[in-house]
């Protein structure tokens, strides 16, 4: 079992879930800086820490996981990701809230708790309906934005200890929401024990996280970065929760982040919720895709190398033809891709991002400058490389005007392609 929190010791004990020794590489992306540590021009002459981005698969439970990481306290001390800057993500959150209120019969006597509530992008919709809500968010600067919107938020890391404190204060949840947090948890078993403690006997937990099946099938290796400690299949996540007395009774496959799962969990003693046929169906598809077989995981790395070679071949050809390239977006996944492939301002002049928290900074490692999206109008590049490829529809609509001067969109994943 995982033993300690906030340092590299967690992994030297073995698999984050089952404790087995980790001997098999899933993919090794080399040394990379922390994906969300954007660099200011004042920091340019400083050293920049790089950490191994070496992912292992556990031969016993098939949990795909990072061996080394920087402490969560360091990662989240000044976090640059504000969920509310993506329209697509806000609509996703709003639809979820409407569904949850209806399906679970939530009203002003219910209590919703969201773990990693970010800037209140989701809880704002519960609050607007008069449903009591509490956010838990470790990044103080992001939590402050939520508090200003009137969403009660505690600046803390969630785990067993915090759950016990909440229960002692009389807080238990009818619905616990955790979107894109499970992968970020270093001390997985402690976190899951906390969820179980926080849940009312007939309550429901829903968690969303990127689906390992999509990461493998769609070649989304750029979603691997130091903040993502674990990569889950349904097969493995079900085992993790069952070990802590929680039953996975439903699952949805969502298009978010290139393919995510939303799992529904209840207390194992709560017999009021039947297991959905969707769970049985997905279990079978994962097995058919080889997710219960070590060799499937071990063959992944070669595809990643091939993707790098093809992307570099495209960029080299474009530059030889005198074409200009800029990036769109400064997401964490872009930083993995650019660092792994060694793409700096020799290929990409700059990138742009809608978040004012990123504008004026440079990407970690590659030091590609981040500007306001209007810069694209001024420089009229031939190609716009879309780094947050999961938002390609939103971005091609917003930036469609590049076609006026013959500009074209390029998507790097699953393989480099120029959009028609
Ligand atoms: Zn394991």
PDB file of C-alpha atoms and ligand atoms in Angstrom, residues 15 17-20 58 60-63 65, ligand 1:
ATOM      1  CA  UNK A  15       2.231   0.262  -6.837  1.00  0.00           C
ATOM      2  CA  UNK A  17      -2.814   0.877  -5.082  1.00  0.00           C
ATOM      3  CA  UNK A  18      -1.710  -2.705  -4.431  1.00  0.00           C
ATOM      4  CA  UNK A  19       1.934  -2.269  -3.391  1.00  0.00           C
ATOM      5  CA  UNK A  20       3.400  -4.677  -5.979  1.00  0.00           C
ATOM      6  CA  UNK A  58       1.649  -2.646 -12.333  1.00  0.00           C
ATOM      7  CA  UNK A  60      -0.729  -7.249 -10.619  1.00  0.00           C
ATOM      8  CA  UNK A  61      -3.549  -4.626 -10.832  1.00  0.00           C
ATOM      9  CA  UNK A  62      -2.627  -2.921 -14.173  1.00  0.00           C
ATOM     10  CA  UNK A  63      -2.626   0.530 -12.624  1.00  0.00           C
ATOM     11  CA  UNK A  65       1.326   5.230 -12.878  1.00  0.00           C
TER      12      UNK A  65
HETATM   13 ZN1  LIG B   1      -0.874  -2.611  -8.447  1.00  0.00          ZN
END
